Amino acid sequence: MSDFLGHNYIGGARSAAGSQTLRSYDASTGEPLPYAFSQATEAEVDAAAQAAASAYPAFRGLTASRRAEFLEAIAEQLEALDEQFVALVSRETALPTARIQGERGRTSGQMRLFAQVLRRGDFYGARIDRALPDRTPLPRVDLRQYRIGVGPVAVFGASNFPLAFSTAGGDTAAALAAGCPVVFKAHSGHMATAERVADAIIRAAEQTGMPKGVFNMIYGAGVGEALVKHPAIQAVGFTGSLKGGRALCDMAAARPQPIPVFAEMSSINPVLVLPEALRLRGATIASELLASVVQGCGQFCTNPGLVIGMRSDQFSAFVEQLSALMAEQPGQTMLNAGTLASYTRGVEALHAHPQVSHLAGREQQGRQAQPQLFKADSRLLLEGDPLLQEEVFGPTTVLVEVADAAELQRALHGLHGQLTATLIAEAADSQAHGELLPLLEQKVGRVLFNGYPTGVEVCDAMVHGGPYPATSDARGTSVGSLAIERFLRPVCYQNCPDHLLPEPLKDANPLGINRLVDGKQQREAISQ
Amino acid sequence: MSDFLGHNYIGGARSAAGSQTLRSYDASTGEPLPYAFSQATEAEVDAAAQAAASAYPAFRGLTASRRAEFLEAIAEQLEALDEQFVALVSRETALPTARIQGERGRTSGQMRLFAQVLRRGDFYGARIDRALPDRTPLPRVDLRQYRIGVGPVAVFGASNFPLAFSTAGGDTAAALAAGCPVVFKAHSGHMATAERVADAIIRAAEQTGMPKGVFNMIYGAGVGEALVKHPAIQAVGFTGSLKGGRALCDMAAARPQPIPVFAEMSSINPVLVLPEALRLRGATIASELLASVVQGCGQFCTNPGLVIGMRSDQFSAFVEQLSALMAEQPGQTMLNAGTLASYTRGVEALHAHPQVSHLAGREQQGRQAQPQLFKADSRLLLEGDPLLQEEVFGPTTVLVEVADAAELQRALHGLHGQLTATLIAEAADSQAHGELLPLLEQKVGRVLFNGYPTGVEVCDAMVHGGPYPATSDARGTSVGSLAIERFLRPVCYQNCPDHLLPEPLKDANPLGINRLVDGKQQREAISQ
């Protein structure tokens, strides 16, 4: 493995003006790795934001197909990262090789999806209302609308997806697709990985002739504040803790010019197991649910942290099956020492709560996370106890038994916003509990049927978002092609001569895109 | 004219629990009108928000065509408001009869436009990615996305459009269209008007069988804070001052659950008059521009407050023409005493600035606003003097002469965000100053060619928005059908049985809407 420079990426060059350096760690042993990363100084944060601002006019001025070429070049560079790279990511995160390989594919696939979106052109949201010179009492002028990138975007990656939600992850892909240069704050949990990925992005930018400063990356603890407060930054993408995300939101809102923050934060992803489904396939559900809870050491935003069932013999049997399975689960290494410490505290809080009982799981100790199963009194949900609303990041889930359908309704009413909710239900269940669906829809970004929330497909229809505190803005998604909309804003042209109009709005429709013309969707060219 | 009850509108009933009452005024005489309005108590604010929350599940559950019927019924009720009503609005606002009649038509037309949007169905943003059971290495699940209303919306209307940006104005129409019940804070400047319009909405709601609480209205000074902080409120629409809008944004951001605020606030709407256009038609431009500045006593968000030209004989001649015209302009009555006081302060600040000279306009005194023309040293723009960035609400505009194209570029760079920018230009000008267009696009929501910004068409392509401080969120518009998007959020269904899917996502496409299916726009039904 070659060495790491460890310098910040600013305007196409590397910079290490500060004296403070940071270390990356072997996640399995806790030993520091022999690489040093230079904490960005205040001047470097400023320079990175300025570099992005300088790149913005040129970058947003490129055609969408040129930006698509850039994203595809990044995809190729990511795919070209070799097995040494995979080993490095695995070393920094303790995630297994197959998972890293899969995540690399997901990350490059994400870039390619946004390239498709750019070529399809519907992200422009082109709308044309032609002039009506003879309208009475007043003629109508010619009005044409499309969408442009908002400006430089600051992105904060997540620890748990060192590729797909990090340096070249979904937020970066969406921002670049929108025509917004990026300043990425490298995650302290995988700085060497971040350097390799940033190099890949920079190679792709050079290959495709992108403006310098289209992608910048800074290292450091606490540099995020200066970045979010920088006047050049126009939006923020974040994946991480509720505390961290909310802090960024508060900073962004208090700026002289407030900016939007799209923070994906905390979700306990309730799973409702309904009676008929339990009767027909309780044991299967128990083993599938268990697999979802412990998958990747429970380190997923969509990990099922709350399982709700109605009092019945079937549910009691299901609880026993799940307990037996959980008791057999081995410990797993977490992403880093901080994550393990946080998991340990979360498990301790559940143990300490008088209305929560521990059903299964080995004692939490040592360097690994032990999967745990708890059961909480339904009053905790009904009374809105904060403990049940807080995500315990790791392989733990809490069962709640409600008395009946009415109590289930009340319990769901008390839930905070979630990324997902899952119904494990047969047709008879759905018929008997038709009131659940609209209620769940009000609480979440994604409603699943007879599946488990820990797989997030990257596609047009995905919503990885939801009401607060799942995210800071329920109107966005951080996975899937709709994510680009967070970084776009509409602009309208009035009576603009055709040759001066942006391509998506010209009469001839040279891009061949779908447009809303006088209230009708069409691809045809128009005449005046 | 019949009497006014003056009670708050809560959940389909009227309520006057408090002891404090407010008066409305004759805008022309300053005399109080003989109607009293009951300031909402804290409990009434809470009740109004709760009423909206109670109506939300039923209201959002209605089909879009049912909501369209409601909007059309409101339109009919507005159109049925008689000449007594027009006289009342005119009395409260000093706006002339013809203007009120036109605005009534605009307001009902706005309701009808959103009804069309609901019937067209593209607001659903329906996206379907069908299952790929044979995909390797992992199959793809069935994923379907559409958009739902975010929940109850608080709306704060504007003084300057007592109909089109008020009780039944654009924000109310967009929120109701989205399926969001509304709590409207009646504007203190036209409370009797607000009561008549609220009655019209309530009649329409009853006629079309809408849930009680779909529209609520409260009176009072200072009741907005409790409304914005109410946990049931999920978004805010506001039109008014920068100070007022920013205060609401700050409150909303500091809530336990932050919510989005769409505030349309302050814009000086720069007009660039380019040399060739001045040479060919300087006198015409001067008279057209003047008409835009003084129209409606300059009380438009899009009033042109800054006119920039390049040093030349043509520009000097233009300045003289504009000065001569402005000197002849009569005073006009403003919306209310507060608006006049604010205008007087704004004019005084311009008079007092050592680098601003007064070119034309009668001395500002008495009960009317006197139109004014000032000229500011270009250094004020280049150095970012705050005086030139602040909107003076009223019939005043400031001329700035820049030395050349380079100085013009620098001056524009220093401008804050705007609702509009206007280019008065011939083909030769556009050719010579091609660099201006992308720069203006970065600063504004709407770019006009050879027109004047004080007409805002209500249509699909309109953007009445722009970067801060023009609005609090450049990604929205408060005029035109795109305004509905501010109050929608996406929800995804995974592997949902067809009969449980919402109508827009069912295989058969029963609504016949455009959908993005496996990456292609289509209206056809789909099969599995």
XYZ file of N, CA and C in Angstrom, chain A residues 56-57 60 120 122 127-129 135 139-141 143-148 150 246 249-250 253-258 260 262 427 430 437-439 441-452 455 457 459-463 466-468 472-477 481-482 485-497 499-502 514 516 518-521 523, chain B residues 56-57 60 120 122 127-129 135 139-141 143-148 150 246 249-250 253-258 260 262 427 430 437-439 441-452 455 457 459-463 466-468 472-477 481-482 485-497 499-502 514 516 518-521 523:
534
model
N -18.009 27.325 -9.359
C -19.463 27.252 -9.581
C -19.924 27.806 -10.933
N -19.539 29.038 -11.324
C -20.067 29.544 -12.610
C -19.705 28.649 -13.784
N -21.568 25.009 -13.310
C -23.006 24.997 -13.562
C -23.306 25.368 -15.007
N -31.514 12.290 -18.967
C -32.965 12.266 -19.126
C -33.523 13.692 -19.119
N -35.252 15.437 -16.904
C -36.447 15.885 -16.183
C -36.087 16.660 -14.917
N -40.555 24.254 -17.781
C -41.964 24.660 -17.913
C -42.020 25.888 -18.809
N -42.889 25.860 -19.757
C -43.007 26.979 -20.689
C -44.464 27.413 -20.782
N -44.722 28.690 -20.525
C -46.040 29.269 -20.790
C -45.843 30.313 -21.875
N -54.608 38.062 -25.253
C -55.443 37.820 -24.075
C -56.007 39.143 -23.558
N -52.467 41.099 -22.005
C -51.756 40.019 -22.690
C -50.864 39.257 -21.702
N -50.535 38.022 -22.054
C -49.589 37.271 -21.230
C -48.222 37.302 -21.879
N -47.196 37.542 -21.076
C -45.820 37.505 -21.569
C -45.377 36.052 -21.699
N -43.165 33.090 -20.557
C -42.479 32.746 -19.306
C -41.955 31.316 -19.385
N -40.691 31.142 -18.980
C -40.065 29.816 -19.077
C -39.231 29.564 -17.833
N -39.412 28.401 -17.280
C -38.762 28.084 -16.006
C -37.907 26.828 -16.128
N -36.754 26.842 -15.523
C -35.980 25.601 -15.347
C -35.249 25.694 -14.024
N -34.484 24.669 -13.698
C -33.822 24.675 -12.399
C -32.306 24.633 -12.530
N -31.649 25.359 -11.640
C -30.188 25.418 -11.632
C -29.687 25.014 -10.246
N -27.908 25.307 -6.673
C -27.997 26.433 -5.733
C -26.651 27.103 -5.469
N -28.359 18.294 14.203
C -29.111 19.442 14.705
C -28.191 20.650 14.914
N -27.749 22.274 11.660
C -28.987 22.984 11.286
C -29.061 24.325 12.006
N -28.758 24.307 13.292
C -28.845 25.542 14.075
C -27.844 26.583 13.559
N -29.083 27.973 10.231
C -30.252 28.842 10.373
C -29.873 30.198 10.943
N -28.763 30.232 11.683
C -28.357 31.485 12.339
C -27.426 32.322 11.464
N -27.047 31.832 10.296
C -26.185 32.617 9.396
C -26.883 33.919 8.995
N -26.088 34.946 8.633
C -26.728 36.142 8.051
C -27.655 35.745 6.899
N -27.185 34.874 6.028
C -28.038 34.266 4.998
C -28.272 32.814 5.410
N -29.443 32.482 5.930
C -29.681 31.076 6.307
C -29.633 30.175 5.076
N -30.273 25.919 3.599
C -30.904 24.640 3.950
C -29.872 23.580 4.316
N -29.703 19.406 4.822
C -30.369 18.126 4.680
C -29.607 17.117 5.510
N -52.867 -10.662 4.032
C -54.012 -9.913 3.502
C -55.066 -9.692 4.591
N -54.027 -6.812 6.819
C -54.182 -5.506 6.178
C -55.648 -5.096 6.190
N -52.156 2.151 7.731
C -51.366 2.615 6.601
C -51.288 4.142 6.515
N -52.429 4.862 6.521
C -52.318 6.328 6.465
C -51.561 6.905 7.656
N -51.677 6.247 8.799
C -50.978 6.750 9.980
C -49.464 6.587 9.813
N -47.877 6.379 7.035
C -47.452 7.288 5.964
C -47.143 8.677 6.519
N -47.912 9.104 7.522
C -47.675 10.421 8.114
C -46.376 10.477 8.913
N -45.878 9.310 9.307
C -44.727 9.281 10.217
C -43.403 9.037 9.519
N -43.430 8.539 8.300
C -42.191 8.012 7.716
C -41.968 8.441 6.271
N -40.773 8.129 5.770
C -40.445 8.336 4.369
C -40.689 7.110 3.507
N -40.617 5.918 4.132
C -40.801 4.679 3.347
C -41.589 3.678 4.167
N -42.621 3.110 3.555
C -43.441 2.082 4.193
C -43.155 0.763 3.486
N -42.720 -0.253 4.253
C -42.394 -1.550 3.655
C -43.437 -2.586 4.019
N -43.668 -3.486 3.089
C -44.547 -4.623 3.337
C -43.730 -5.899 3.286
N -43.810 -6.670 4.366
C -43.216 -8.002 4.371
C -41.783 -8.012 3.857
N -41.012 -7.039 4.346
C -39.592 -6.995 4.040
C -38.921 -6.432 5.267
N -37.665 -6.072 5.133
C -36.939 -5.530 6.284
C -36.216 -4.281 5.818
N -32.227 -2.518 3.639
C -31.690 -2.510 2.280
C -32.281 -1.263 1.659
N -32.481 0.549 -1.762
C -32.225 0.512 -3.197
C -31.951 1.928 -3.712
N -32.496 4.166 -6.540
C -33.317 4.201 -7.759
C -34.165 5.469 -7.761
N -34.997 5.611 -8.767
C -35.812 6.828 -8.871
C -36.851 6.931 -7.764
N -37.420 5.799 -7.372
C -38.580 5.827 -6.476
C -38.202 5.797 -4.998
N -36.926 5.595 -4.681
C -36.544 5.486 -3.263
C -36.747 6.807 -2.529
N -37.205 6.705 -1.278
C -37.175 7.836 -0.354
C -36.402 7.393 0.878
N -37.626 11.456 5.770
C -38.788 11.334 6.644
C -38.835 12.483 7.618
N -39.976 12.594 8.335
C -40.146 13.692 9.284
C -39.092 13.677 10.390
N -38.858 14.834 10.951
C -37.920 15.026 12.053
C -38.244 14.089 13.211
N -33.778 16.401 8.902
C -34.074 17.792 9.255
C -35.084 18.405 8.288
N -35.350 17.760 7.176
C -36.298 18.302 6.203
C -36.940 17.142 5.459
N -38.198 16.867 5.823
C -38.895 15.699 5.280
C -39.095 15.795 3.780
N -38.843 16.981 3.200
C -39.111 17.135 1.772
C -37.961 16.623 0.909
N -36.909 16.113 1.551
C -35.785 15.601 0.773
C -35.585 14.110 0.945
N -34.749 13.544 0.088
C -34.263 12.181 0.281
C -32.770 12.212 0.047
N -32.609 9.103 -7.019
C -32.378 10.221 -7.936
C -33.109 11.495 -7.507
N -34.156 11.382 -6.698
C -34.859 12.582 -6.241
C -33.943 13.453 -5.368
N -32.935 17.074 -6.191
C -33.830 18.230 -6.046
C -33.475 19.102 -4.849
N -32.819 18.528 -3.864
C -32.434 19.328 -2.697
C -31.512 20.469 -3.071
N -30.766 20.288 -4.151
C -29.716 21.251 -4.503
C -30.048 22.069 -5.754
N -31.313 22.101 -6.113
C -31.749 22.864 -7.286
C -32.713 23.963 -6.866
N -32.716 25.046 -7.621
C -33.741 26.066 -7.408
C -34.250 26.542 -8.764
N -35.524 26.982 -8.812
C -36.087 27.372 -10.095
C -35.705 28.795 -10.478
N -35.537 29.024 -11.763
C -35.317 30.366 -12.316
C -36.276 30.528 -13.494
N -36.830 31.707 -13.623
C -37.797 31.987 -14.691
C -37.247 33.058 -15.634
N -37.453 32.849 -16.925
C -37.101 33.853 -17.936
C -38.369 34.445 -18.520
N -38.416 35.758 -18.586
C -39.596 36.431 -19.134
C -39.227 37.127 -20.432
N -39.916 36.763 -21.512
C -39.700 37.374 -22.834
C -38.240 37.348 -23.267
N -37.567 36.254 -22.979
C -36.140 36.163 -23.331
C -36.011 35.729 -24.789
N -35.188 36.425 -25.562
C -34.979 35.990 -26.953
C -34.499 34.540 -26.991
N -32.406 32.798 -28.652
C -30.984 32.429 -28.702
C -30.279 32.680 -27.364
N -30.893 33.456 -26.483
C -30.284 33.693 -25.176
C -30.813 32.731 -24.108
N -31.850 31.998 -24.417
C -32.417 31.068 -23.433
C -31.466 29.905 -23.167
N -31.489 29.359 -21.965
C -30.746 28.113 -21.720
C -31.330 26.993 -22.594
N -38.587 16.210 -21.708
C -39.985 16.462 -21.359
C -40.143 17.865 -20.812
N -43.247 20.944 -19.612
C -44.654 21.281 -19.385
C -44.926 22.548 -20.190
N -47.602 25.103 -21.762
C -48.997 25.546 -21.637
C -49.839 24.502 -20.921
N -49.261 23.930 -19.863
C -50.017 22.987 -19.030
C -50.028 21.554 -19.524
N -49.285 21.249 -20.610
C -49.252 19.872 -21.107
C -47.823 19.353 -21.201
N -47.621 18.124 -20.732
C -46.306 17.504 -20.857
C -46.053 17.156 -22.306
N -42.664 16.603 -25.515
C -41.261 16.616 -25.924
C -41.065 17.388 -27.215
N -56.396 17.323 9.144
C -55.357 16.859 8.209
C -55.579 15.435 7.685
N -55.780 14.430 8.555
C -55.924 13.069 8.002
C -57.073 12.958 6.999
N -56.219 15.321 3.704
C -55.194 14.788 2.801
C -55.642 13.466 2.198
N -54.412 17.555 -13.125
C -53.331 17.088 -14.008
C -52.526 15.993 -13.315
N -49.516 15.898 -11.972
C -48.052 15.792 -11.962
C -47.460 16.229 -10.621
N -43.496 7.987 -9.147
C -42.337 7.261 -9.686
C -42.470 5.798 -9.298
N -42.265 4.946 -10.247
C -42.400 3.508 -9.992
C -41.168 2.791 -10.521
N -40.511 2.043 -9.647
C -39.445 1.142 -10.083
C -39.922 -0.273 -9.787
N -32.702 -10.047 -10.779
C -31.462 -9.271 -10.819
C -30.402 -9.939 -9.942
N -31.937 -9.335 -5.934
C -33.155 -8.899 -6.637
C -33.538 -7.474 -6.212
N -34.313 -6.802 -7.069
C -34.814 -5.490 -6.674
C -36.267 -5.618 -6.235
N -36.590 -4.952 -5.125
C -37.973 -4.925 -4.663
C -38.765 -3.927 -5.498
N -40.691 -0.573 -5.789
C -40.651 0.697 -5.058
C -41.472 1.742 -5.796
N -42.305 2.447 -5.052
C -43.198 3.434 -5.674
C -43.256 4.682 -4.794
N -43.114 5.795 -5.429
C -43.032 7.057 -4.687
C -44.109 8.033 -5.160
N -44.707 8.739 -4.221
C -45.547 9.887 -4.582
C -45.401 10.924 -3.488
N -46.100 12.030 -3.619
C -45.938 13.089 -2.633
C -47.239 13.407 -1.915
N -47.111 13.701 -0.635
C -48.270 14.034 0.192
C -48.035 15.391 0.856
N -47.460 18.099 3.740
C -46.608 17.969 4.924
C -47.386 18.037 6.224
N -37.676 37.175 8.788
C -36.517 36.547 9.432
C -36.845 36.107 10.854
N -38.537 32.851 10.626
C -37.555 31.810 10.271
C -36.776 31.376 11.507
N -36.344 32.360 12.289
C -35.547 32.042 13.470
C -36.360 31.230 14.479
N -36.805 27.671 13.150
C -35.561 26.887 13.192
C -35.228 26.463 14.613
N -35.712 27.221 15.598
C -35.378 26.926 16.996
C -36.392 25.987 17.657
N -37.435 25.606 16.940
C -38.412 24.675 17.517
C -37.749 23.337 17.846
N -38.333 22.565 18.799
C -37.823 21.197 19.002
C -37.796 20.441 17.671
N -38.870 20.559 16.885
C -38.878 20.049 15.511
C -38.837 21.259 14.587
N -37.689 21.561 13.986
C -37.646 22.723 13.073
C -38.571 22.487 11.877
N -39.904 24.187 7.878
C -39.524 25.139 6.827
C -40.415 26.381 6.829
N -41.336 29.595 4.277
C -41.193 30.200 2.967
C -41.622 31.646 3.092
N -30.579 43.655 -29.284
C -29.737 42.508 -29.639
C -28.256 42.852 -29.519
N -27.189 42.690 -25.883
C -27.074 41.326 -25.370
C -25.787 40.687 -25.864
N -25.974 37.704 -18.270
C -27.102 36.813 -18.067
C -26.837 35.738 -17.004
N -25.732 34.979 -17.124
C -25.499 33.972 -16.073
C -25.327 34.594 -14.691
N -24.779 35.790 -14.655
C -24.583 36.442 -13.361
C -25.933 36.818 -12.744
N -28.751 35.434 -13.381
C -29.442 34.191 -13.048
C -29.046 33.710 -11.654
N -27.791 33.931 -11.283
C -27.336 33.503 -9.961
C -27.946 34.337 -8.834
N -28.404 35.522 -9.172
C -28.856 36.454 -8.141
C -30.364 36.465 -7.937
N -31.116 35.962 -8.894
C -32.560 36.232 -8.876
C -33.405 34.991 -9.167
N -34.713 35.152 -8.992
C -35.675 34.117 -9.343
C -36.266 34.290 -10.735
N -36.279 35.545 -11.220
C -36.857 35.801 -12.550
C -36.038 36.845 -13.271
N -35.682 36.548 -14.510
C -34.937 37.483 -15.351
C -35.867 37.959 -16.461
N -36.040 39.285 -16.553
C -36.955 39.834 -17.562
C -36.177 40.534 -18.662
N -36.710 40.445 -19.865
C -36.158 41.169 -21.004
C -37.165 42.198 -21.475
N -36.725 43.437 -21.525
C -37.522 44.501 -22.125
C -38.959 44.512 -21.612
N -39.071 44.380 -20.293
C -40.364 44.497 -19.645
C -40.102 45.134 -18.295
N -41.102 45.117 -17.446
C -40.937 45.710 -16.127
C -41.460 44.729 -15.103
N -45.413 43.042 -12.797
C -46.554 42.214 -13.175
C -46.097 40.792 -12.923
N -47.325 37.151 -13.425
C -48.311 36.254 -14.005
C -48.458 35.006 -13.124
N -48.964 31.392 -13.256
C -48.956 30.324 -14.257
C -47.956 29.255 -13.838
N -47.792 28.246 -14.673
C -46.888 27.156 -14.316
C -45.434 27.586 -14.273
N -45.043 28.485 -15.182
C -43.623 28.796 -15.349
C -43.142 29.938 -14.450
N -44.066 30.601 -13.740
C -43.643 31.755 -12.926
C -42.743 31.307 -11.764
N -41.726 32.132 -11.468
C -40.967 32.005 -10.222
C -41.046 33.349 -9.520
N -36.421 33.667 -4.998
C -35.053 34.071 -5.277
C -34.201 33.961 -4.035
N -32.879 34.092 -4.228
C -31.954 33.956 -3.091
C -32.209 34.999 -1.995
N -31.820 34.653 -0.799
C -31.938 35.523 0.374
C -31.288 36.871 0.101
N -36.619 33.438 2.015
C -35.841 32.667 2.984
C -35.387 31.341 2.401
N -35.938 30.937 1.261
C -35.558 29.663 0.656
C -35.722 29.775 -0.850
N -34.586 29.903 -1.534
C -34.604 30.146 -2.977
C -35.218 28.991 -3.740
N -35.440 27.846 -3.091
C -35.965 26.695 -3.812
C -37.485 26.727 -3.969
N -38.097 27.781 -3.440
C -39.553 27.878 -3.564
C -39.991 29.063 -4.400
N -41.267 29.064 -4.756
C -41.897 30.240 -5.353
C -43.221 30.421 -4.639
N -47.929 27.687 -10.136
C -48.313 26.352 -9.677
C -47.185 25.606 -8.982
N -45.923 25.978 -9.249
C -44.814 25.312 -8.557
C -44.875 25.552 -7.045
N -45.222 22.759 -4.402
C -44.132 21.855 -4.011
C -43.550 22.160 -2.642
N -43.707 23.412 -2.207
C -43.186 23.778 -0.890
C -43.851 22.980 0.225
N -45.073 22.533 -0.034
C -45.857 21.905 1.027
C -46.064 20.406 0.813
N -45.221 19.816 -0.026
C -45.302 18.382 -0.304
C -44.023 17.688 0.134
N -44.167 16.421 0.520
C -42.968 15.620 0.783
C -43.162 14.236 0.184
N -42.062 13.590 -0.224
C -42.198 12.296 -0.872
C -42.354 11.153 0.136
N -43.126 10.153 -0.249
C -43.269 8.918 0.531
C -43.100 7.761 -0.438
N -42.415 6.717 0.023
C -42.138 5.557 -0.822
C -42.822 4.316 -0.249
N -43.405 3.525 -1.125
C -43.981 2.237 -0.738
C -43.118 1.112 -1.298
N -42.789 0.153 -0.442
C -41.965 -0.974 -0.873
C -42.791 -2.250 -0.822
N -42.902 -2.918 -1.976
C -43.628 -4.201 -2.077
C -45.044 -4.123 -1.521
N -45.692 -3.009 -1.779
C -47.054 -2.833 -1.263
C -48.049 -3.516 -2.196
N -48.970 -4.325 -1.650
C -49.998 -4.934 -2.513
C -50.762 -3.853 -3.276
N -53.773 -3.282 -4.157
C -55.038 -2.709 -3.667
C -54.828 -1.790 -2.471
N -53.665 -1.867 -1.833
C -53.391 -0.964 -0.706
C -52.638 0.286 -1.137
N -52.150 0.312 -2.366
C -51.396 1.482 -2.833
C -52.320 2.689 -3.003
N -51.788 3.888 -2.791
C -52.571 5.074 -3.133
C -52.841 5.084 -4.645
N -49.195 11.226 -15.563
C -47.819 10.952 -15.970
C -47.053 10.338 -14.815
N -43.135 8.300 -13.766
C -41.803 7.868 -14.184
C -41.695 6.387 -13.851
N -39.743 2.920 -14.272
C -38.444 2.353 -14.661
C -37.642 3.346 -15.493
N -37.678 4.608 -15.070
C -36.859 5.631 -15.704
C -37.461 6.261 -16.949
N -38.712 5.894 -17.290
C -39.344 6.494 -18.486
C -40.672 7.134 -18.108
N -40.914 8.348 -18.620
C -42.202 9.004 -18.400
C -43.268 8.297 -19.207
N -47.863 7.315 -19.337
C -49.200 7.379 -18.757
C -49.861 6.014 -18.747
